[in-house]
Structure formats: C-alpha cells, structure tokens
Coordinates of C-alpha atoms in Angstrom, one line a residue:
Chain A
M1 CA -14.4 -17.3 -6.0
A2 CA -17.4 -19.4 -7.1
L3 CA -16.5 -21.8 -4.3
L4 CA -16.6 -18.9 -1.8
L5 CA -20.0 -17.8 -3.0
V6 CA -21.4 -21.3 -2.6
M7 CA -19.9 -21.5 0.9
L8 CA -21.4 -18.2 1.8
G9 CA -24.9 -19.6 0.9
V10 CA -24.3 -22.7 2.9
A11 CA -23.0 -20.7 5.9
L12 CA -26.0 -18.4 5.7
L13 CA -28.6 -21.2 5.6
A14 CA -26.8 -23.2 8.4
N15 CA -26.7 -20.0 10.5
L16 CA -30.5 -19.5 10.0
S17 CA -31.4 -23.1 10.6
L18 CA -29.3 -23.9 13.7
G19 CA -29.6 -22.4 17.1
S20 CA -31.2 -23.0 20.5
V21 CA -34.3 -24.0 18.4
Y22 CA -33.5 -26.3 15.5
I23 CA -35.5 -25.3 12.4
P24 CA -35.2 -27.9 9.5
L25 CA -33.5 -26.6 6.4
K26 CA -36.6 -27.2 4.3
A27 CA -38.8 -25.1 6.7
T28 CA -36.1 -22.4 6.8
L29 CA -36.2 -22.1 3.0
E30 CA -40.0 -22.1 2.9
I31 CA -40.1 -19.3 5.4
L32 CA -37.5 -17.3 3.5
A33 CA -39.5 -17.7 0.3
G34 CA -42.4 -16.1 2.0
G35 CA -44.3 -19.3 2.6
E36 CA -46.4 -20.3 5.6
A37 CA -44.2 -21.7 8.4
A38 CA -44.9 -25.1 9.7
R39 CA -44.9 -23.6 13.2
E40 CA -45.7 -20.0 13.7
S41 CA -42.9 -19.5 16.2
W42 CA -40.4 -20.6 13.5
G43 CA -41.4 -17.8 11.2
Y44 CA -41.1 -15.3 14.1
I45 CA -37.7 -16.6 15.0
I46 CA -36.4 -16.4 11.5
W47 CA -37.7 -13.0 10.5
N48 CA -37.2 -11.2 13.8
Y49 CA -34.2 -12.8 15.3
R50 CA -32.1 -15.0 13.1
L51 CA -32.2 -13.2 9.7
P52 CA -31.3 -9.8 11.1
K53 CA -28.5 -11.4 13.2
A54 CA -27.2 -13.4 10.2
L55 CA -27.2 -10.3 8.0
T56 CA -25.4 -8.4 10.8
A57 CA -22.8 -11.1 10.9
L58 CA -22.4 -10.9 7.2
L59 CA -22.0 -7.1 7.2
V60 CA -19.7 -7.2 10.2
G61 CA -17.4 -9.9 8.8
S62 CA -17.2 -8.4 5.4
G63 CA -16.7 -4.9 6.5
L64 CA -14.1 -5.6 9.1
S65 CA -12.2 -7.8 6.7
L66 CA -12.2 -5.1 4.0
S67 CA -11.0 -2.4 6.4
G68 CA -8.3 -4.8 7.6
L69 CA -7.1 -5.3 4.0
L70 CA -7.0 -1.5 3.5
M71 CA -4.9 -1.0 6.6
Q72 CA -2.5 -3.8 5.8
T73 CA -1.9 -2.5 2.3
L74 CA -1.6 1.1 3.5
F75 CA 0.9 0.3 6.2
R76 CA 2.6 -2.6 4.4
N77 CA 2.3 -4.3 7.7
P78 CA 0.9 -7.8 8.2
L79 CA 0.0 -7.0 11.8
A80 CA -2.3 -4.1 10.8
G81 CA -6.0 -4.5 11.3
P82 CA -9.1 -2.4 11.2
F83 CA -8.5 -0.9 14.6
V84 CA -4.8 0.1 14.4
L85 CA -5.8 3.7 13.9
G86 CA -7.7 3.8 17.2
V87 CA -11.2 3.4 15.8
S88 CA -12.3 0.8 18.3
S89 CA -10.5 2.5 21.2
G90 CA -12.5 5.6 20.4
A91 CA -15.6 3.6 20.3
S92 CA -14.8 2.0 23.7
L93 CA -14.2 5.4 25.2
G94 CA -17.5 6.6 23.9
A95 CA -19.3 3.6 25.3
A96 CA -17.4 3.7 28.6
L97 CA -18.2 7.4 29.0
L98 CA -21.9 6.7 28.4
I99 CA -22.2 3.6 30.6
M100 CA -19.8 4.5 33.4
G101 CA -19.4 8.3 33.1
A102 CA -23.2 8.9 33.2
S103 CA -23.5 6.9 36.5
L104 CA -20.6 8.8 38.0
L105 CA -22.1 12.1 37.2
A106 CA -25.8 11.5 37.6
G107 CA -25.6 8.8 40.2
G108 CA -27.9 5.8 40.1
S109 CA -30.7 7.5 38.3
S110 CA -29.0 7.4 34.9
A111 CA -29.7 3.8 33.9
W112 CA -32.5 5.0 31.5
L113 CA -29.8 6.8 29.5
V114 CA -28.1 3.6 28.5
N115 CA -29.8 1.6 25.7
D116 CA -28.8 0.1 22.3
V117 CA -29.4 3.3 20.4
S118 CA -27.5 5.6 22.8
L119 CA -24.7 3.1 23.0
A120 CA -24.4 3.0 19.2
L121 CA -24.4 6.8 19.1
A122 CA -21.8 7.2 21.8
S123 CA -19.4 4.7 20.4
G124 CA -19.9 5.9 16.9
F125 CA -19.2 9.5 18.1
G126 CA -16.1 8.2 19.9
S127 CA -14.7 6.6 16.8
L128 CA -15.5 9.7 14.8
V129 CA -13.6 12.0 17.1
V130 CA -10.5 9.7 17.1
L131 CA -10.8 9.3 13.4
L132 CA -10.9 13.0 12.6
T133 CA -7.9 13.6 14.9
V134 CA -6.0 10.9 13.1
L135 CA -6.9 12.4 9.7
L136 CA -5.7 15.8 10.9
V137 CA -2.5 14.4 12.2
S138 CA -2.0 12.3 9.0
A139 CA -2.0 15.4 6.9
R140 CA 1.1 16.6 8.8
L141 CA 2.9 13.3 8.6
K142 CA 5.0 12.2 5.6
D143 CA 5.6 8.7 6.8
A144 CA 2.9 6.0 7.0
M145 CA 4.8 4.2 9.8
A146 CA 4.6 7.4 11.9
L147 CA 0.8 7.4 11.4
L148 CA 0.7 3.8 12.6
I149 CA 2.5 4.7 15.8
V150 CA 0.2 7.7 16.3
G151 CA -2.8 5.4 15.9
L152 CA -1.4 3.1 18.6
M153 CA -0.7 6.0 20.9
F154 CA -4.3 7.2 20.6
G155 CA -5.3 3.6 21.4
S156 CA -3.2 3.7 24.6
I157 CA -4.6 7.1 25.7
T158 CA -8.2 6.0 25.3
A159 CA -7.5 2.7 27.0
A160 CA -6.0 4.5 29.9
L161 CA -9.0 6.8 30.2
V162 CA -11.3 3.8 30.1
T163 CA -9.2 2.2 32.9
V164 CA -9.6 5.3 35.0
L165 CA -13.3 5.3 34.4
S166 CA -13.7 1.6 35.3
Y167 CA -11.7 2.2 38.5
F168 CA -14.3 4.6 39.8
A169 CA -17.4 2.9 38.2
P170 CA -19.8 0.9 40.3
A171 CA -19.7 -2.9 39.7
E172 CA -23.0 -3.0 37.9
Q173 CA -21.9 -0.4 35.3
L174 CA -18.6 -2.0 35.0
Q175 CA -20.2 -5.3 34.1
Q176 CA -22.5 -3.6 31.6
Y177 CA -19.4 -2.1 29.9
I178 CA -17.6 -5.4 29.9
F179 CA -20.6 -7.0 28.2
W180 CA -20.6 -4.3 25.6
S181 CA -16.9 -5.0 24.9
Y182 CA -17.7 -8.7 24.3
G183 CA -19.4 -7.7 21.1
S184 CA -22.8 -8.7 20.0
L185 CA -24.5 -9.4 16.7
G186 CA -28.1 -9.9 17.9
N187 CA -29.1 -6.5 19.1
L188 CA -29.9 -4.9 15.8
G189 CA -33.5 -4.3 14.6
W190 CA -34.2 -3.9 10.9
G191 CA -33.9 -0.2 11.0
Q192 CA -30.4 -0.2 12.6
L193 CA -29.4 -3.0 10.2
G194 CA -30.3 -0.8 7.3
L195 CA -28.2 2.0 8.7
L196 CA -25.2 -0.4 9.2
G197 CA -25.8 -1.6 5.6
V198 CA -25.4 2.0 4.4
F199 CA -22.2 2.4 6.3
C200 CA -20.8 -0.8 4.8
L201 CA -22.0 -0.1 1.3
V202 CA -20.4 3.4 1.2
G203 CA -17.2 1.9 2.8
T204 CA -17.1 -0.8 0.2
A205 CA -17.7 1.6 -2.6
I206 CA -14.7 3.7 -1.4
G207 CA -12.6 0.5 -1.2
L208 CA -13.6 -0.4 -4.8
G209 CA -12.6 3.1 -6.0
L210 CA -9.2 2.6 -4.4
V211 CA -8.4 -0.7 -6.1
K212 CA -5.9 0.8 -8.5
A213 CA -4.1 2.9 -5.9
L214 CA -3.9 -0.1 -3.6
N215 CA -2.3 -2.2 -6.2
A216 CA 0.2 0.5 -7.0
L217 CA 1.0 0.7 -3.2
L218 CA 2.2 -2.9 -3.5
L219 CA 5.4 -1.4 -5.0
G220 CA 5.9 1.1 -2.2
E221 CA 4.8 4.7 -1.7
K222 CA 7.4 6.3 -4.0
Y223 CA 6.7 4.0 -6.9
A224 CA 3.0 4.5 -6.4
Q225 CA 3.5 8.2 -6.6
S226 CA 5.6 7.9 -9.7
L227 CA 2.7 6.0 -11.3
G228 CA 0.5 9.1 -10.8
I229 CA -1.2 8.1 -7.5
S230 CA -1.6 11.0 -5.0
L231 CA -0.4 9.6 -1.7
S232 CA -2.1 12.2 0.5
R233 CA -5.5 11.8 -1.2
T234 CA -5.2 8.0 -1.2
R235 CA -4.3 7.9 2.5
A236 CA -7.3 10.2 3.4
W237 CA -9.7 8.0 1.4
I238 CA -8.3 4.8 3.0
I239 CA -8.7 6.3 6.5
L240 CA -12.2 7.5 5.7
G241 CA -13.3 4.1 4.2
T242 CA -11.8 2.2 7.2
G243 CA -13.5 4.7 9.6
L244 CA -16.9 4.2 8.0
L245 CA -16.6 0.4 8.0
A246 CA -14.9 -0.3 11.3
G247 CA -16.4 2.7 13.1
G248 CA -20.0 1.9 12.0
I249 CA -19.6 -1.8 12.8
T250 CA -18.1 -1.1 16.2
A251 CA -20.9 1.3 17.0
F252 CA -23.6 -1.3 16.3
A253 CA -21.9 -4.6 17.2
G254 CA -19.2 -3.6 19.7
P255 CA -15.5 -4.1 19.2
I256 CA -15.2 -7.4 17.3
A257 CA -11.6 -8.7 17.4
F258 CA -9.4 -10.8 15.1
I259 CA -11.6 -11.1 12.0
G260 CA -10.2 -7.9 10.4
L261 CA -6.6 -9.0 11.0
A262 CA -7.0 -12.6 9.9
V263 CA -9.3 -12.7 6.9
P264 CA -7.0 -10.7 4.6
H265 CA -4.2 -13.3 5.3
L266 CA -6.5 -16.2 4.9
T267 CA -7.8 -14.8 1.6
R268 CA -4.3 -14.2 0.2
Q269 CA -3.4 -17.8 1.0
L270 CA -6.6 -19.2 -0.5
L271 CA -6.6 -17.1 -3.7
R272 CA -2.8 -17.0 -4.0
S273 CA -3.0 -13.4 -5.3
Q274 CA -1.9 -9.9 -4.3
D275 CA -4.2 -8.2 -6.8
H276 CA -6.8 -6.1 -5.0
R277 CA -9.3 -6.7 -7.8
V278 CA -9.3 -10.3 -6.7
L279 CA -8.7 -9.7 -3.0
L280 CA -11.4 -7.2 -2.4
P281 CA -14.4 -9.4 -3.3
G282 CA -12.4 -12.3 -1.8
V283 CA -12.2 -10.7 1.7
L284 CA -15.8 -9.6 1.6
L285 CA -17.0 -13.2 0.9
Y286 CA -14.5 -14.9 3.2
G287 CA -15.1 -12.4 6.0
G288 CA -18.8 -12.9 5.8
I289 CA -18.5 -16.7 5.8
L290 CA -16.1 -16.8 8.8
M291 CA -18.3 -14.4 10.8
L292 CA -21.5 -16.5 10.0
F293 CA -19.6 -19.6 11.1
C294 CA -18.3 -18.0 14.3
D295 CA -21.8 -16.8 15.1
L296 CA -23.1 -20.3 14.5
V297 CA -20.6 -21.7 17.0
A298 CA -21.3 -18.8 19.5
Q299 CA -25.0 -19.6 19.6
L300 CA -24.2 -23.2 20.6
P301 CA -26.8 -25.1 18.5
F302 CA -29.3 -27.2 20.5
S303 CA -28.5 -25.3 23.7
A304 CA -29.9 -22.2 25.3
Y305 CA -26.5 -20.6 25.8
V306 CA -25.0 -17.9 23.7
L307 CA -21.2 -17.3 24.0
P308 CA -19.6 -13.9 23.6
I309 CA -18.8 -13.5 19.9
N310 CA -15.5 -11.8 20.5
A311 CA -14.1 -14.9 22.2
I312 CA -15.3 -17.2 19.4
T313 CA -13.8 -15.2 16.6
S314 CA -10.4 -15.7 18.1
L315 CA -11.0 -19.2 19.3
V316 CA -12.0 -20.3 15.8
G317 CA -9.9 -18.1 13.8
A318 CA -6.5 -18.2 15.4
P319 CA -5.9 -21.9 15.1
V320 CA -6.9 -21.7 11.4
V321 CA -4.3 -19.0 10.8
I322 CA -1.6 -20.9 12.6
W323 CA -2.5 -24.1 10.8
L324 CA -2.4 -22.4 7.4
L325 CA 1.0 -20.8 8.1
V326 CA 2.5 -24.1 9.4
R327 CA 1.2 -26.1 6.4
R328 CA 2.2 -23.6 3.7
R329 CA 5.4 -22.6 5.6
R330 CA 5.2 -19.2 3.9
M331 CA 3.0 -16.2 4.4
I332 CA 1.9 -14.4 1.3
F333 CA 2.1 -10.7 1.9
Chain B
M1 CA 31.1 21.6 -26.6
N2 CA 29.4 20.1 -29.6
Q3 CA 26.6 21.9 -31.4
E4 CA 23.7 22.9 -29.2
P5 CA 20.7 20.6 -29.8
H6 CA 17.2 22.0 -30.3
P7 CA 15.3 22.4 -27.0
N8 CA 12.6 20.0 -28.4
E9 CA 15.2 17.3 -28.5
L10 CA 15.9 17.7 -24.8
P11 CA 13.3 15.8 -22.8
L12 CA 15.0 17.0 -19.6
Q13 CA 16.3 20.5 -19.2
V14 CA 17.7 21.9 -16.0
L15 CA 18.3 25.7 -15.7
D16 CA 20.4 26.9 -12.7
L17 CA 18.9 24.2 -10.5
Q18 CA 20.0 24.3 -6.9
I19 CA 19.4 21.1 -5.0
G20 CA 19.6 20.5 -1.3
Y21 CA 17.6 20.6 1.9
R22 CA 15.9 23.4 3.8
D23 CA 14.6 23.2 7.3
K24 CA 13.5 25.8 9.8
R25 CA 17.0 27.0 10.7
R26 CA 19.2 26.6 7.7
E27 CA 19.6 25.7 4.1
V28 CA 22.0 22.9 3.0
R29 CA 23.1 23.3 -0.6
L30 CA 24.4 20.3 -2.3
S31 CA 26.7 20.9 -5.3
G32 CA 26.7 24.0 -7.4
A33 CA 23.9 25.3 -9.5
L34 CA 23.2 22.8 -12.3
R35 CA 22.6 23.6 -15.9
F36 CA 22.3 20.9 -18.5
G37 CA 20.0 19.2 -20.9
L38 CA 19.7 15.5 -21.7
P39 CA 19.2 14.7 -25.4
R40 CA 16.6 12.3 -26.7
G41 CA 17.8 8.7 -27.0
S42 CA 20.9 9.0 -24.8
L43 CA 22.4 7.2 -21.9
N44 CA 23.6 9.5 -19.1
A45 CA 25.3 8.9 -15.8
V46 CA 25.6 11.0 -12.6
V47 CA 28.8 10.3 -10.7
G48 CA 30.4 11.8 -7.6
V49 CA 31.5 10.8 -4.1
N50 CA 29.1 9.5 -1.4
G51 CA 26.9 12.3 0.0
V52 CA 27.5 14.8 -2.8
G53 CA 23.9 14.7 -3.8
K54 CA 23.4 12.1 -6.5
S55 CA 20.3 10.6 -4.9
T56 CA 18.9 14.0 -4.0
L57 CA 19.4 15.1 -7.6
L58 CA 17.4 12.1 -8.9
R59 CA 14.7 12.6 -6.3
T60 CA 14.5 16.3 -7.2
L61 CA 14.4 15.5 -10.9
S62 CA 11.5 13.0 -10.3
G63 CA 9.5 15.5 -8.3
M64 CA 9.7 13.7 -5.0
H65 CA 11.9 16.4 -3.4
P66 CA 11.6 20.2 -4.0
P67 CA 14.6 22.1 -5.5
L68 CA 15.9 25.1 -3.5
S69 CA 15.8 27.2 -6.7
G70 CA 16.0 27.1 -10.4
E71 CA 14.0 25.6 -13.2
L72 CA 13.4 22.0 -14.2
L73 CA 11.7 21.3 -17.6
I74 CA 10.3 18.0 -18.6
E75 CA 9.5 18.0 -22.4
G76 CA 9.5 21.8 -22.2
T77 CA 7.1 22.1 -19.3
P78 CA 8.1 23.0 -15.7
L79 CA 7.8 19.9 -13.6
E80 CA 5.7 21.6 -10.9
K81 CA 3.1 22.5 -13.5
L82 CA 2.6 18.9 -14.5
P83 CA -0.2 17.0 -12.7
L84 CA 0.8 13.7 -11.2
E85 CA -1.1 11.7 -13.8
R86 CA 0.8 13.5 -16.6
R87 CA 4.1 13.2 -14.9
A88 CA 3.6 9.4 -14.7
Q89 CA 3.4 9.4 -18.5
L90 CA 6.7 11.4 -19.0
L91 CA 8.9 10.1 -16.3
S92 CA 9.6 6.6 -14.8
I93 CA 11.9 5.7 -11.9
V94 CA 13.9 2.7 -10.6
L95 CA 14.8 2.9 -6.9
T96 CA 17.3 1.2 -4.7
E97 CA 14.8 0.4 -2.0
P98 CA 13.2 -3.0 -1.9
L99 CA 9.7 -3.5 -3.3
A100 CA 6.9 -3.3 -0.6
S101 CA 5.5 -6.6 -1.7
Q102 CA 8.0 -9.4 -2.5
H103 CA 5.2 -11.7 -3.6
L104 CA 4.3 -10.0 -6.9
R105 CA 5.1 -12.1 -9.9
V106 CA 7.5 -10.5 -12.5
R107 CA 4.7 -10.1 -15.0
E108 CA 2.4 -8.5 -12.5
L109 CA 5.2 -6.1 -11.5
V110 CA 5.9 -5.1 -15.0
G111 CA 2.1 -4.8 -15.6
L112 CA 1.9 -2.2 -12.8
G113 CA 4.1 0.0 -15.0
R114 CA 1.1 0.4 -17.4
Y115 CA -1.0 2.0 -14.7
P116 CA -0.8 5.6 -16.0
Y117 CA -2.7 4.4 -19.1
T118 CA -5.4 2.1 -17.6
N119 CA -8.9 2.7 -16.4
W120 CA -10.0 3.3 -12.8
L121 CA -9.7 -0.5 -12.0
G122 CA -6.3 -0.7 -13.6
Q123 CA -7.3 -3.3 -16.2
L124 CA -4.7 -3.9 -18.9
S125 CA -5.9 -3.6 -22.5
P126 CA -4.5 -5.8 -25.2
E127 CA -2.2 -2.9 -26.1
D128 CA -1.0 -2.7 -22.5
L129 CA -0.4 -6.5 -22.5
K130 CA 1.6 -6.1 -25.6
G131 CA 3.7 -3.4 -23.9
V132 CA 4.3 -5.7 -21.0
E133 CA 5.5 -8.6 -23.1
E134 CA 7.7 -6.2 -25.1
A135 CA 9.3 -5.0 -21.9
L136 CA 9.8 -8.5 -20.7
R137 CA 11.4 -9.5 -23.9
K138 CA 13.8 -6.5 -24.0
M139 CA 15.0 -7.2 -20.5
E140 CA 15.3 -11.0 -21.2
L141 CA 12.8 -11.9 -18.6
E142 CA 10.4 -14.2 -20.5
A143 CA 11.7 -17.4 -18.9
I144 CA 11.1 -16.1 -15.3
A145 CA 8.0 -13.9 -16.0
G146 CA 5.8 -16.2 -13.8
Q147 CA 8.1 -16.2 -10.8
P148 CA 7.5 -14.2 -7.6
C149 CA 10.0 -11.4 -7.0
H150 CA 11.5 -12.9 -3.8
T151 CA 12.9 -15.9 -5.8
L152 CA 14.9 -13.7 -8.2
S153 CA 18.6 -13.0 -8.0
D154 CA 19.7 -9.4 -7.6
G155 CA 20.5 -9.1 -11.3
Q156 CA 17.2 -10.6 -12.3
L157 CA 15.3 -8.3 -9.9
Q158 CA 17.1 -5.2 -11.3
R159 CA 16.1 -6.2 -14.8
A160 CA 12.5 -6.8 -13.7
L161 CA 12.4 -3.3 -12.1
I162 CA 13.8 -1.8 -15.3
A163 CA 11.3 -3.7 -17.3
R164 CA 8.5 -2.1 -15.2
A165 CA 9.9 1.4 -15.9
L166 CA 10.2 0.4 -19.6
A167 CA 6.5 -0.7 -19.7
Q168 CA 5.6 2.7 -18.3
D169 CA 6.8 3.9 -21.7
T170 CA 8.0 7.4 -20.7
P171 CA 10.5 9.5 -22.7
L172 CA 12.5 9.9 -19.6
M173 CA 13.8 7.2 -17.2
L174 CA 15.7 7.9 -13.9
L175 CA 17.5 5.1 -12.1
D176 CA 19.1 5.3 -8.7
E177 CA 22.3 3.1 -8.6
P178 CA 21.0 0.3 -10.8
T179 CA 24.3 -1.6 -10.6
T180 CA 24.8 -1.9 -6.8
H181 CA 25.0 -5.4 -5.4
L182 CA 25.8 -6.8 -8.8
D183 CA 29.0 -8.5 -10.0
L184 CA 31.0 -7.0 -12.8
Y185 CA 29.4 -9.1 -15.5
H186 CA 25.9 -8.2 -14.4
K187 CA 26.8 -4.5 -14.0
V188 CA 28.0 -4.4 -17.6
K189 CA 25.0 -6.4 -18.7
I190 CA 22.5 -4.0 -17.1
L191 CA 24.3 -0.9 -18.5
K192 CA 24.6 -2.4 -22.0
L193 CA 20.8 -3.2 -21.9
L194 CA 20.1 0.4 -20.8
K195 CA 22.3 1.8 -23.6
E196 CA 20.5 -0.5 -26.1
I197 CA 17.1 0.7 -24.9
A198 CA 18.2 4.4 -25.0
H199 CA 19.4 4.2 -28.5
S200 CA 16.7 1.8 -30.0
T201 CA 13.6 3.3 -28.4
R202 CA 14.9 6.9 -28.3
K203 CA 14.4 7.1 -24.5
T204 CA 16.5 9.4 -22.4
I205 CA 18.0 7.6 -19.4
L206 CA 19.8 9.1 -16.4
F207 CA 21.3 6.9 -13.7
S208 CA 23.5 7.4 -10.7
T209 CA 26.5 5.2 -10.2
H210 CA 29.8 4.6 -8.5
E211 CA 31.1 2.7 -11.6
I212 CA 32.9 5.7 -13.2
G213 CA 35.1 3.5 -15.3
L214 CA 32.1 1.7 -16.8
A215 CA 30.2 5.0 -17.2
I216 CA 33.1 6.4 -19.2
Q217 CA 33.1 3.5 -21.5
L218 CA 29.3 3.2 -22.0
C219 CA 27.6 6.6 -21.5
D220 CA 26.9 9.3 -24.0
Q221 CA 27.2 12.0 -21.4
I222 CA 28.2 12.1 -17.8
L223 CA 27.3 14.6 -15.0
V224 CA 30.2 14.9 -12.5
L225 CA 28.9 16.2 -9.2
Q226 CA 31.4 17.8 -6.8
P227 CA 30.8 19.7 -3.5
A228 CA 31.0 23.2 -5.1
T229 CA 30.8 22.5 -8.9
A230 CA 29.3 20.3 -11.5
R231 CA 30.4 19.4 -15.0
F232 CA 28.4 17.9 -17.8
G233 CA 29.8 16.6 -21.0
T234 CA 30.8 13.5 -23.1
P235 CA 33.3 11.2 -21.4
C236 CA 36.1 12.4 -23.7
E237 CA 35.4 16.1 -23.0
L238 CA 35.4 15.4 -19.3
I239 CA 38.7 13.5 -19.4
E240 CA 40.4 16.2 -21.5
A241 CA 39.1 18.8 -19.1
G242 CA 40.6 16.8 -16.2
C243 CA 37.3 16.5 -14.3
F244 CA 38.0 13.1 -12.9
E245 CA 41.4 13.9 -11.4
A246 CA 39.9 16.0 -8.7
L247 CA 37.1 13.6 -7.8
F248 CA 39.0 11.7 -5.1
P249 CA 41.9 12.7 -2.9
A250 CA 45.1 12.1 -5.1
D251 CA 47.0 10.5 -2.3
T252 CA 44.6 7.5 -2.3
I253 CA 43.3 7.2 -5.9
R254 CA 44.4 8.8 -9.1
F255 CA 42.8 8.9 -12.5
D256 CA 44.6 7.4 -15.4
A257 CA 43.5 9.4 -18.4
E258 CA 45.1 6.9 -20.8
S259 CA 42.9 4.0 -19.9
G260 CA 40.0 6.0 -18.5
Y261 CA 40.3 4.1 -15.2
F262 CA 41.1 4.9 -11.6
R263 CA 44.2 3.4 -10.0
V264 CA 45.1 3.0 -6.4
T265 CA 48.0 5.4 -5.5
K266 CA 51.0 3.2 -4.2

C-alpha cells in the first residue's frame, strides 16, 4: 500500500512534467510550491492545463475503479464493470441527443447549444434517467443476475437509439459525437473539477460505508443476509454509489473504457486479498496511477499530438491484464 | 412423549406452521402443519424423500422464505418481529450452495461469522479473534486455517462452513444437507462433531439429511416429513410408532426396526 502511494506521487509528477512542452521536474516542484516559474509560460501550463488534467485523471481512474469493484462484488461476476448497469449508454444517449438530435430538430443553427457544460449536463441527465430506471427495476427483482441482464438490455436499447440518431445526423455532428465518445480528461476547468470531486467524494464515502456488506457478499447473498445484511438496501446503495461515480465521471470526461473493469483485478493480484477494507483504498490508488500513466502516454511526450484517452487505456491496460493472468496462471476473484 | 420442557428451554418453537409456495394462481402446501419445539443443546435431523420440503422448511425457519401460515418463535419472539441484525445473533446457517468467493482463506471465512458483533468496518476485536480460533479448534481446522477454500476437500470445506456458523455464536444453527458429497467416514465425523458441539456448547442444531440410518443413531430428535403429515420425536419413539416404514414404497425398500436401518426389498 505504501508502494502504491509512492507510485502515485511519481506518476503525478511525471504527468505534470512531461507533455508537448517538457518542464523539468525541479521547475515543476517549484511551481507547485507556489514559487516563481523559471519561464512564465511554464507556470501557466501547469496551473491552467496540466494540474487540472492530472487531477481529473486521478479522480476518473480512482472513481471508475471503485465503481468497477462495487459492481464485480455485487454481481459476483469478474466481467462486471462500472458501466454494466447502462450508466455510460445513458450518458451516450444524452450526449447523442444533444449533439445530433439538436441539429436534426433545429437545423444548422444549433451549434451554439453544444458546449462542454451542456454536454456534461446532457450526459449526466442521460445516466441519471437510466440509473433511476434500473433502481426501480431492481426493487422488483430478487436475483442480482437478472439485474445484470436488465442493465445489458438497457445498454442495447440506448445503443440502438444512438445508431438511429447517427444514421440521420450530418457528418459534422456525427464526428463531434465520435470525438465525445473517445473520452477526454483535458476539458475541465477548476469549477467543473470541483464538482467532479464532490461526486467522487460522495461516491467513495458510500463505498466506504458499504465495506462490511461487501465483505459479507463474498460468501453469497444468502449468507450475507444471514449475517444481518439487508440485501435490498445494500443493492440500492451500491447502485447509487456506482451511479454517482461512473455517471459523474462520464458526464465530465466521456465514456472511459476498460479501467473500471481491469483495476479491481489488478489490485486483487497485487495485494493478494479479497478483503474490501484493503481493496477499496487499493483500487483508488491503483486506478489513479494507471489513469495518470495512460494520460501520460496519450499526450505523447515531446510531440504536439494527443491521442484519444479511450484507446490508450485499453492499449496499455489489456496487455498488463493478460500478462498478469498468464504469469500467475490463476485469477483471484 | 417425554415430559414437556419449559418454553424457555426451546430456542426454536413452531406452532401450526404451514410451509409451501404461493404464487398468483395457487398455493402449494408442502407437508402437513408442523408443531414442534427444539430443546436447548440438542442435535435434530429433518428427514424425508426428495421434494417433500426439507429445504423449504429450513429456508422458512431461517426467514429466507415466508411461511403460508402459522407461528415461528426464535427464543420466544416471532421471527418476523426480529430485525435482521438481531436474527443474525440468534440463528446461523450452513447452505449447500458453493461460496461466492472461492479465494477466501479458511480463517477469513470463519472470521466473517463474527460480523453481527463487529463495528461498521467489520473489524474483529480480540474477543472476536478468540471466537474464531475457538471455532477453528473445535472443527479441527487449525492446520489448514491459512489455505484458500478452493484447495480444500469436500469434508474440510464442510467443516470450515460449520466453523463459520459456530463463530457466529448463535443459540440456533440450521444446516442444509451437511453430509452430501462425503464418504461414510466423513459423514459420521461431521455428525459426531455436530453432536459434540450441541451438547458441549448448549446449541440447538437442526440439519436436513438423507442419512436416516445415521440420524437414528446420532440425533436426539428427528422430524419425519411426509407429503401429508409430519412426526417429531426421539429415534426410539419414531421407530416404535412405525414412522419409518411408510417413508419409502415397501416394494423397493423396507425399514428394519431391529437394526434401525433400511434394507433393499429382494
């Protein structure tokens, strides 16, 4: 755990110092400490661009990993991730409706409608609608597996609606939507970052409050109930926590794939534990580190290019997971 | 019948309990109305043919399935009036289904049994840890306490599951077919351990089983479930009353009252 903390610090500093403009580590530290920057532009880059982006990466990585852990424990399914309940498909539908729907209804004059804030609102609203529907349905379902299928079905429905919208949308709007779906960490100002921080903080607090119930769920739902855990209440809190984390993150940074699915597995392998008192801080740290690293790769140090973060998370993460599984031969779940 | 024990000495009391299922169209009643009480510090078995309602009875008694009618008292209080947290301190279960996580170590598994007594984080106090070690010792698991559950044999896993229920330290313990998948030696070993626990720690244990012959030899009381009726009593009383003869079709198996065992009809 201490190792993870140190690695997080290193990843954060590397992320701040490397990019299209290289800022020496010493200068980076001086700027962060409030000192005078050796070059004025460096201070500007750090404070207004790289630090918000690094903090976004940290929140996104930690939050998605935690919601992935919650989903995997709730469904006892190693393939579950933060988006299995349809949170990201809801967000996509919201974004698609705003970007492509507005242009279909209002014609070409609607471009002013689409900006970072309205996009965040639309996708956040989309996740919320799907989430509330899932919550309502879950109250009527006894079986967690059935809930998983329902979440997947919602995903299919929204994906189909997005397809229909894209079919009719003009090329320009379609491209804008596709760019949104790549995910982005660099669009948040300090105000939005604060809001995202609140979402993540509340989501993490809910996760922390669930630690005991999550550990009891390792035995199975019936045993958990026999230990005094209320299944319906626990399920509702898990859905709410996941919704806040994954929904909030998707609203601000777009649908970021893979991290939420992979980090809980990586953390179990690393810490060799199933205890959520260990796993919860573990996934928060590990998720943050991995996301900072992915962002570092995505901004292609010493070049002016920035790659879509969504592609990098999978490109970097998937081989790591495969390598770990092959080396250890056995998955801890 | 022997002398009626005082209700305080009956951790589990069942009054005209009707078990079964109810859906929109119809009501499926399993067995007759049940009326029995399990004394403190006794080992009790539920026997009956497949599908007669043994598992449903255990699920009803543990509050996971609602009864159709009748009353169910745990330590004198109706089960439905007990909040989940309190129930967890009165009643522990051992199920046939596999654990959701096979990677828990035996000691962690047993430690989860202490959850009804821990704080919001589930941290084990020194007293909890003592209870865990005690349960491990009673079920003879000390040597394998550090192993993950997927490495255990069926017999070891069953003992680990019982140790978890034991660590929960409840006056009442319900087990669904704890001896399936085990060879004769391990069946007897599990049941003897259960009997020893019931008598030494004054716990009331009820388990379902198909091992009627072993139940007759080892249990204090047996509940015989049949499609229309149910009989509860000591093994001797039930044998004298001829309860086991009618359990299976006589042209296939008959009960030998002399030895207390079933024999194949030739």
